[in-house]
Amino acid sequence: MRPWIPCLTLTTALLCSNPIWAQADTPEARRDAAKALIKAMDELTGPERSIRATSGAMRQGLQQQLAADQRLTPAQRQRAVDLMAEEMTAAVTDMMREVMPTVYAGMEAVYVQHFSLPELQELQRFYTSPLGRKSVNVMMEDMPRLMQPMMGTLQAQAPKLQQRMEAAA
């Protein structure tokens, strides 16, 4: 056997096991991967979509809350629900647009600190895959149903919360 063949074999094995094009797992590389992951997730669950998903639950909560008000006719109740829901949606939309850059920066920091570059890349592959998209879409579509119990509880607890805040003041 020729002496250079084992050396060539070893060199080839080393080059194949750690490709030259493999990106080093540095904070900068993780930051770039985290930004790409956040962008992929934002395309699926961005603030506007989240608000649309929860606005149905907000509307139902308002309808339940105003249903007991006998001072209003059914048409007045519906008009009140429509106006309040529109205002709540607009207010939440404005708030989300204002706060999301800070939220995304926080998410980026968490991803960089707690995930390796390969993990971030795998998460991005998942969220851009058909299964990842389906997972998010199913949850977003079911959000109004999922939010109903919480909205009902919050509305039921509102007077108690108001009393606690007044007592603390």
Coordinates of N, CA and C in Angstrom, one line a residue:
M1 N 0.8 -1.2 0.0 CA 0.0 0.0 0.0 C 0.9 1.2 0.0
R2 N 0.5 2.2 -0.7 CA 1.2 3.4 -0.8 C 1.1 4.3 0.4
P3 N 2.1 4.9 1.0 CA 2.0 5.6 2.2 C 1.1 6.8 2.2
W4 N 0.9 7.4 1.1 CA 0.1 8.6 1.0 C -1.4 8.3 1.0
I5 N -1.8 7.1 0.7 CA -3.2 6.7 0.7 C -3.9 6.9 2.1
P6 N -3.3 6.4 3.2 CA -4.0 6.6 4.5 C -4.0 8.1 4.8
C7 N -3.0 8.8 4.5 CA -3.0 10.3 4.7 C -4.1 11.0 4.0
L8 N -4.3 10.6 2.7 CA -5.3 11.2 1.8 C -6.7 10.8 2.4
T9 N -6.9 9.5 2.8 CA -8.1 9.0 3.4 C -8.5 9.8 4.6
L10 N -7.5 10.0 5.5 CA -7.8 10.7 6.8 C -8.1 12.2 6.5
T11 N -7.4 12.8 5.6 CA -7.7 14.2 5.2 C -9.1 14.3 4.6
T12 N -9.5 13.4 3.8 CA -10.8 13.4 3.2 C -11.9 13.2 4.2
A13 N -11.7 12.3 5.2 CA -12.6 12.1 6.2 C -12.8 13.3 7.1
L14 N -11.7 14.0 7.4 CA -11.8 15.2 8.3 C -12.5 16.3 7.5
L15 N -12.2 16.5 6.3 CA -12.9 17.5 5.5 C -14.4 17.2 5.4
C16 N -14.8 16.0 5.2 CA -16.2 15.6 5.1 C -16.9 15.7 6.4
S17 N -16.2 15.5 7.5 CA -16.9 15.5 8.8 C -17.2 16.9 9.3
N18 N -16.4 17.8 8.9 CA -16.7 19.2 9.3 C -16.5 20.1 8.1
P19 N -17.5 20.2 7.3 CA -17.4 21.0 6.0 C -16.9 22.4 6.2
I20 N -16.1 22.8 5.2 CA -15.5 24.1 5.3 C -16.7 25.2 5.3
W21 N -17.8 24.9 4.6 CA -18.9 25.9 4.5 C -19.7 25.9 5.8
A22 N -19.5 25.0 6.7 CA -20.3 25.0 8.0 C -20.0 26.3 8.7
Q23 N -21.1 26.9 9.2 CA -20.9 28.2 9.9 C -20.6 27.9 11.4
A24 N -19.6 28.7 11.8 CA -19.2 28.6 13.2 C -20.3 29.1 14.2
D25 N -20.5 28.4 15.3 CA -21.5 28.8 16.3 C -21.0 29.9 17.1
T26 N -21.2 31.1 16.6 CA -20.8 32.3 17.3 C -22.0 33.1 17.7
P27 N -21.9 34.0 18.7 CA -23.1 34.9 19.0 C -23.6 35.6 17.8
E28 N -22.7 36.1 16.9 CA -23.2 36.8 15.7 C -24.0 35.9 14.8
A29 N -23.5 34.6 14.6 CA -24.2 33.7 13.8 C -25.5 33.3 14.4
R30 N -25.6 33.1 15.7 CA -26.8 32.8 16.4 C -27.8 34.0 16.3
R31 N -27.3 35.2 16.4 CA -28.1 36.4 16.3 C -28.7 36.5 14.9
D32 N -28.0 36.2 13.9 CA -28.5 36.2 12.5 C -29.6 35.1 12.4
A33 N -29.3 33.9 12.9 CA -30.2 32.8 12.8 C -31.5 33.1 13.6
A34 N -31.3 33.8 14.8 CA -32.5 34.2 15.6 C -33.4 35.2 14.9
K35 N -32.7 36.1 14.2 CA -33.5 37.1 13.4 C -34.3 36.4 12.3
A36 N -33.7 35.5 11.6 CA -34.3 34.7 10.6 C -35.5 33.9 11.1
L37 N -35.3 33.3 12.3 CA -36.4 32.5 13.0 C -37.5 33.4 13.3
I38 N -37.2 34.6 13.9 CA -38.3 35.5 14.3 C -39.0 36.0 13.1
K39 N -38.3 36.3 12.0 CA -39.0 36.7 10.8 C -39.9 35.6 10.3
A40 N -39.5 34.4 10.3 CA -40.3 33.3 9.9 C -41.6 33.1 10.7
M41 N -41.4 33.3 12.1 CA -42.5 33.2 13.0 C -43.4 34.3 12.8
D42 N -42.9 35.5 12.6 CA -43.7 36.7 12.4 C -44.6 36.6 11.2
E43 N -44.1 36.0 10.1 CA -44.9 35.8 8.9 C -46.1 34.9 9.2
L44 N -45.9 34.0 10.2 CA -47.0 33.1 10.6 C -48.0 33.7 11.6
T45 N -47.4 34.4 12.6 CA -48.2 34.9 13.7 C -48.1 36.3 14.0
G46 N -47.7 37.1 13.0 CA -47.5 38.6 13.3 C -48.6 39.2 14.1
P47 N -48.4 40.4 14.6 CA -49.3 41.1 15.4 C -50.7 41.2 14.8
E48 N -50.8 41.5 13.5 CA -52.1 41.7 12.9 C -52.9 40.4 12.9
R49 N -52.2 39.3 12.6 CA -52.9 38.0 12.6 C -53.3 37.6 14.0
S50 N -52.5 37.9 15.0 CA -52.8 37.5 16.3 C -54.0 38.3 16.8
I51 N -54.1 39.6 16.4 CA -55.2 40.5 16.8 C -56.5 40.0 16.1
R52 N -56.4 39.7 14.8 CA -57.6 39.1 14.2 C -58.1 37.9 14.8
A53 N -57.1 37.0 15.2 CA -57.5 35.8 15.9 C -58.2 36.0 17.2
T54 N -57.8 37.0 18.0 CA -58.3 37.2 19.3 C -59.5 38.2 19.3
S55 N -59.7 38.9 18.2 CA -60.8 39.9 18.1 C -62.2 39.2 18.2
G56 N -62.3 38.0 17.7 CA -63.6 37.3 17.8 C -63.9 37.0 19.3
A57 N -62.9 36.6 20.0 CA -63.1 36.3 21.5 C -63.4 37.6 22.2
M58 N -62.8 38.7 21.8 CA -63.1 40.0 22.5 C -64.5 40.4 22.2
R59 N -64.9 40.2 20.9 CA -66.3 40.6 20.5 C -67.3 39.8 21.3
Q60 N -67.1 38.5 21.4 CA -68.0 37.6 22.2 C -68.1 38.0 23.6
G61 N -66.9 38.3 24.2 CA -66.9 38.8 25.6 C -67.7 40.1 25.8
L62 N -67.6 41.0 24.8 CA -68.3 42.2 24.9 C -69.9 42.0 24.8
Q63 N -70.2 41.0 23.9 CA -71.6 40.7 23.7 C -72.2 40.1 24.9
Q64 N -71.4 39.2 25.6 CA -71.9 38.6 26.8 C -72.1 39.7 27.9
Q65 N -71.1 40.6 28.0 CA -71.1 41.6 29.0 C -72.3 42.6 28.8
L66 N -72.6 42.9 27.6 CA -73.7 43.9 27.3 C -75.1 43.2 27.2
A67 N -75.1 41.9 27.1 CA -76.4 41.2 27.0 C -77.3 41.4 28.2
A68 N -76.7 41.6 29.3 CA -77.5 41.8 30.5 C -78.0 43.2 30.7
D69 N -77.5 44.2 29.9 CA -77.9 45.6 30.0 C -79.3 45.8 29.3
Q70 N -80.3 45.9 30.1 CA -81.7 46.0 29.6 C -82.0 47.4 29.2
R71 N -81.1 48.4 29.5 CA -81.4 49.7 29.1 C -81.2 49.9 27.6
L72 N -80.5 49.0 26.9 CA -80.2 49.1 25.5 C -81.1 48.2 24.7
T73 N -81.5 48.6 23.5 CA -82.2 47.7 22.6 C -81.2 46.8 22.0
P74 N -81.6 45.7 21.4 CA -80.7 44.8 20.7 C -79.8 45.5 19.7
A75 N -80.4 46.4 18.9 CA -79.6 47.1 17.9 C -78.6 48.0 18.6
Q76 N -78.9 48.7 19.7 CA -78.0 49.5 20.4 C -76.8 48.7 21.0
R77 N -77.2 47.5 21.5 CA -76.2 46.6 22.1 C -75.2 46.2 21.0
Q78 N -75.7 45.8 19.8 CA -74.9 45.4 18.7 C -74.0 46.6 18.3
R79 N -74.5 47.7 18.2 CA -73.7 48.9 17.8 C -72.7 49.2 18.8
A80 N -73.0 49.1 20.1 CA -72.0 49.3 21.2 C -70.9 48.2 21.1
V81 N -71.3 47.0 20.8 CA -70.3 45.9 20.7 C -69.4 46.2 19.5
D82 N -70.0 46.6 18.4 CA -69.2 46.9 17.2 C -68.2 48.0 17.4
L83 N -68.7 49.1 18.0 CA -67.8 50.3 18.3 C -66.7 49.9 19.3
M84 N -67.0 49.2 20.4 CA -66.0 48.8 21.4 C -65.0 47.9 20.8
A85 N -65.5 46.9 20.0 CA -64.6 45.9 19.4 C -63.6 46.6 18.5
E86 N -64.1 47.5 17.7 CA -63.3 48.3 16.7 C -62.2 49.1 17.5
E87 N -62.7 49.8 18.5 CA -61.7 50.6 19.3 C -60.7 49.7 20.0
M88 N -61.1 48.6 20.6 CA -60.2 47.7 21.3 C -59.2 47.2 20.3
T89 N -59.7 46.8 19.1 CA -58.8 46.2 18.1 C -57.8 47.3 17.6
A90 N -58.2 48.5 17.4 CA -57.4 49.6 17.0 C -56.3 49.9 18.1
A91 N -56.8 49.9 19.3 CA -55.8 50.2 20.4 C -54.8 49.1 20.6
V92 N -55.2 47.9 20.5 CA -54.3 46.8 20.6 C -53.3 46.8 19.4
T93 N -53.8 47.0 18.3 CA -53.0 47.1 17.1 C -51.9 48.1 17.2
D94 N -52.3 49.3 17.7 CA -51.3 50.4 17.9 C -50.3 50.0 18.9
M95 N -50.8 49.4 20.0 CA -49.9 49.0 21.1 C -48.9 47.9 20.6
M96 N -49.4 47.0 19.8 CA -48.6 45.9 19.3 C -47.5 46.4 18.4
R97 N -47.9 47.3 17.5 CA -46.9 47.9 16.6 C -45.8 48.7 17.3
E98 N -46.2 49.3 18.4 CA -45.2 50.0 19.2 C -44.3 49.1 20.0
V99 N -44.8 48.0 20.5 CA -44.1 47.2 21.4 C -43.3 46.0 20.7
M100 N -43.7 45.6 19.5 CA -43.2 44.5 18.9 C -41.6 44.6 18.6
P101 N -41.1 45.7 18.2 CA -39.6 45.8 18.1 C -38.9 45.4 19.4
T102 N -39.4 45.8 20.5 CA -38.8 45.5 21.8 C -39.0 44.0 22.1
V103 N -40.2 43.5 21.8 CA -40.4 42.1 22.0 C -39.5 41.2 21.2
Y104 N -39.3 41.6 19.9 CA -38.5 40.9 19.0 C -37.0 40.9 19.5
A105 N -36.6 42.1 19.9 CA -35.2 42.2 20.5 C -35.0 41.3 21.7
G106 N -36.0 41.3 22.5 CA -36.0 40.4 23.7 C -35.9 38.9 23.3
M107 N -36.7 38.6 22.3 CA -36.8 37.2 21.8 C -35.4 36.8 21.2
E108 N -34.8 37.7 20.5 CA -33.5 37.5 19.9 C -32.5 37.2 20.9
A109 N -32.5 38.0 22.0 CA -31.5 37.8 23.1 C -31.7 36.5 23.7
V110 N -32.9 36.1 24.0 CA -33.2 34.8 24.6 C -32.7 33.6 23.7
Y111 N -33.0 33.7 22.4 CA -32.6 32.7 21.4 C -31.1 32.6 21.4
V112 N -30.4 33.8 21.3 CA -28.9 33.8 21.3 C -28.3 33.1 22.5
Q113 N -28.9 33.4 23.7 CA -28.4 32.9 25.0 C -28.7 31.5 25.2
H114 N -29.8 31.0 24.8 CA -30.2 29.6 25.2 C -30.2 28.6 24.1
F115 N -30.0 29.0 22.8 CA -30.0 28.0 21.7 C -28.7 28.1 21.0
S116 N -28.3 26.9 20.5 CA -27.1 26.8 19.6 C -27.5 27.2 18.2
L117 N -26.5 27.5 17.4 CA -26.8 27.8 16.0 C -27.5 26.6 15.3
P118 N -27.1 25.4 15.5 CA -27.9 24.3 14.8 C -29.3 24.2 15.4
E119 N -29.5 24.5 16.6 CA -30.9 24.4 17.2 C -31.8 25.5 16.6
L120 N -31.2 26.7 16.4 CA -31.9 27.8 15.8 C -32.3 27.5 14.4
Q121 N -31.3 26.9 13.7 CA -31.5 26.6 12.3 C -32.6 25.5 12.2
E122 N -32.6 24.6 13.1 CA -33.6 23.5 13.1 C -35.0 24.1 13.4
L123 N -35.1 25.0 14.3 CA -36.4 25.7 14.6 C -36.9 26.4 13.4
Q124 N -36.0 27.1 12.7 CA -36.4 27.9 11.5 C -36.9 26.9 10.4
R125 N -36.2 25.8 10.3 CA -36.6 24.8 9.3 C -38.0 24.3 9.7
F126 N -38.3 24.0 11.0 CA -39.6 23.5 11.4 C -40.6 24.6 11.1
Y127 N -40.5 25.8 11.5 CA -41.5 26.8 11.3 C -41.7 27.2 9.8
T128 N -40.8 26.9 9.0 CA -41.0 27.1 7.5 C -41.4 25.9 6.8
S129 N -41.5 24.7 7.5 CA -41.9 23.5 6.9 C -43.5 23.4 6.9
P130 N -44.0 22.5 6.1 CA -45.5 22.4 6.0 C -46.0 22.0 7.4
L131 N -45.4 21.2 8.2 CA -45.9 20.8 9.5 C -45.8 21.9 10.5
G132 N -44.7 22.7 10.4 CA -44.6 23.8 11.3 C -45.7 24.9 11.0
R133 N -45.9 25.2 9.7 CA -46.9 26.1 9.3 C -48.3 25.6 9.8
K134 N -48.5 24.3 9.6 CA -49.8 23.8 10.0 C -50.0 23.9 11.5
S135 N -49.0 23.6 12.2 CA -49.1 23.7 13.7 C -49.5 25.1 14.1
V136 N -48.8 26.1 13.6 CA -49.1 27.5 13.9 C -50.5 27.9 13.4
N137 N -50.8 27.5 12.2 CA -52.1 27.9 11.6 C -53.3 27.3 12.4
V138 N -53.2 26.1 12.8 CA -54.2 25.5 13.6 C -54.4 26.2 14.9
M139 N -53.4 26.5 15.6 CA -53.5 27.3 16.9 C -54.0 28.7 16.6
M140 N -53.6 29.3 15.6 CA -54.1 30.7 15.3 C -55.6 30.6 15.0
E141 N -56.0 29.6 14.2 CA -57.4 29.5 13.8 C -58.3 29.2 15.0
D142 N -57.8 28.5 16.0 CA -58.5 28.1 17.1 C -58.4 29.1 18.3
M143 N -57.6 30.2 18.1 CA -57.4 31.1 19.1 C -58.7 31.7 19.7
P144 N -59.7 32.1 18.9 CA -60.9 32.6 19.6 C -61.5 31.6 20.5
R145 N -61.6 30.4 20.2 CA -62.2 29.4 21.0 C -61.3 29.2 22.3
L146 N -60.0 29.2 22.1 CA -59.0 29.0 23.2 C -59.1 30.2 24.2
M147 N -59.4 31.4 23.6 CA -59.4 32.6 24.4 C -60.7 32.8 25.2
Q148 N -61.8 32.2 24.8 CA -63.1 32.4 25.4 C -63.0 32.1 26.9
P149 N -62.5 31.0 27.4 CA -62.5 30.8 28.8 C -61.7 31.9 29.6
M150 N -60.6 32.3 29.0 CA -59.8 33.3 29.7 C -60.6 34.7 29.7
M151 N -61.2 35.0 28.6 CA -61.9 36.3 28.5 C -63.1 36.3 29.5
G152 N -63.8 35.1 29.6 CA -64.9 35.0 30.5 C -64.4 35.2 31.9
T153 N -63.3 34.5 32.3 CA -62.8 34.6 33.6 C -62.4 36.0 33.9
L154 N -61.7 36.7 33.0 CA -61.2 38.0 33.2 C -62.4 39.0 33.4
Q155 N -63.5 38.8 32.7 CA -64.7 39.6 32.8 C -65.3 39.4 34.2
A156 N -65.4 38.1 34.6 CA -66.0 37.8 35.8 C -65.2 38.3 37.0
Q157 N -63.9 38.4 36.8 CA -63.0 38.8 37.9 C -62.8 40.3 37.9
A158 N -63.3 41.0 36.9 CA -63.0 42.5 36.8 C -63.5 43.2 38.0
P159 N -64.7 43.0 38.5 CA -65.1 43.7 39.7 C -64.2 43.5 40.9
K160 N -63.8 42.3 41.1 CA -62.9 41.9 42.2 C -61.6 42.6 42.0
L161 N -61.1 42.6 40.8 CA -59.8 43.3 40.5 C -59.9 44.8 40.8
Q162 N -61.0 45.4 40.3 CA -61.3 46.8 40.6 C -61.3 47.1 42.1
Q163 N -61.9 46.3 42.9 CA -62.0 46.5 44.3 C -60.6 46.4 44.9
R164 N -59.8 45.4 44.5 CA -58.5 45.2 45.0 C -57.6 46.5 44.7
M165 N -57.7 47.0 43.5 CA -56.9 48.1 43.1 C -57.4 49.3 43.9
E166 N -58.7 49.5 44.1 CA -59.1 50.6 44.9 C -58.7 50.5 46.3
A167 N -58.7 49.3 46.9 CA -58.3 49.1 48.3 C -56.8 49.4 48.4
A168 N -56.0 49.1 47.4 CA -54.6 49.3 47.5 C -54.2 50.7 47.4
A169 N -55.1 51.5 46.7 CA -54.7 52.9 46.4 C -54.8 53.8 47.6

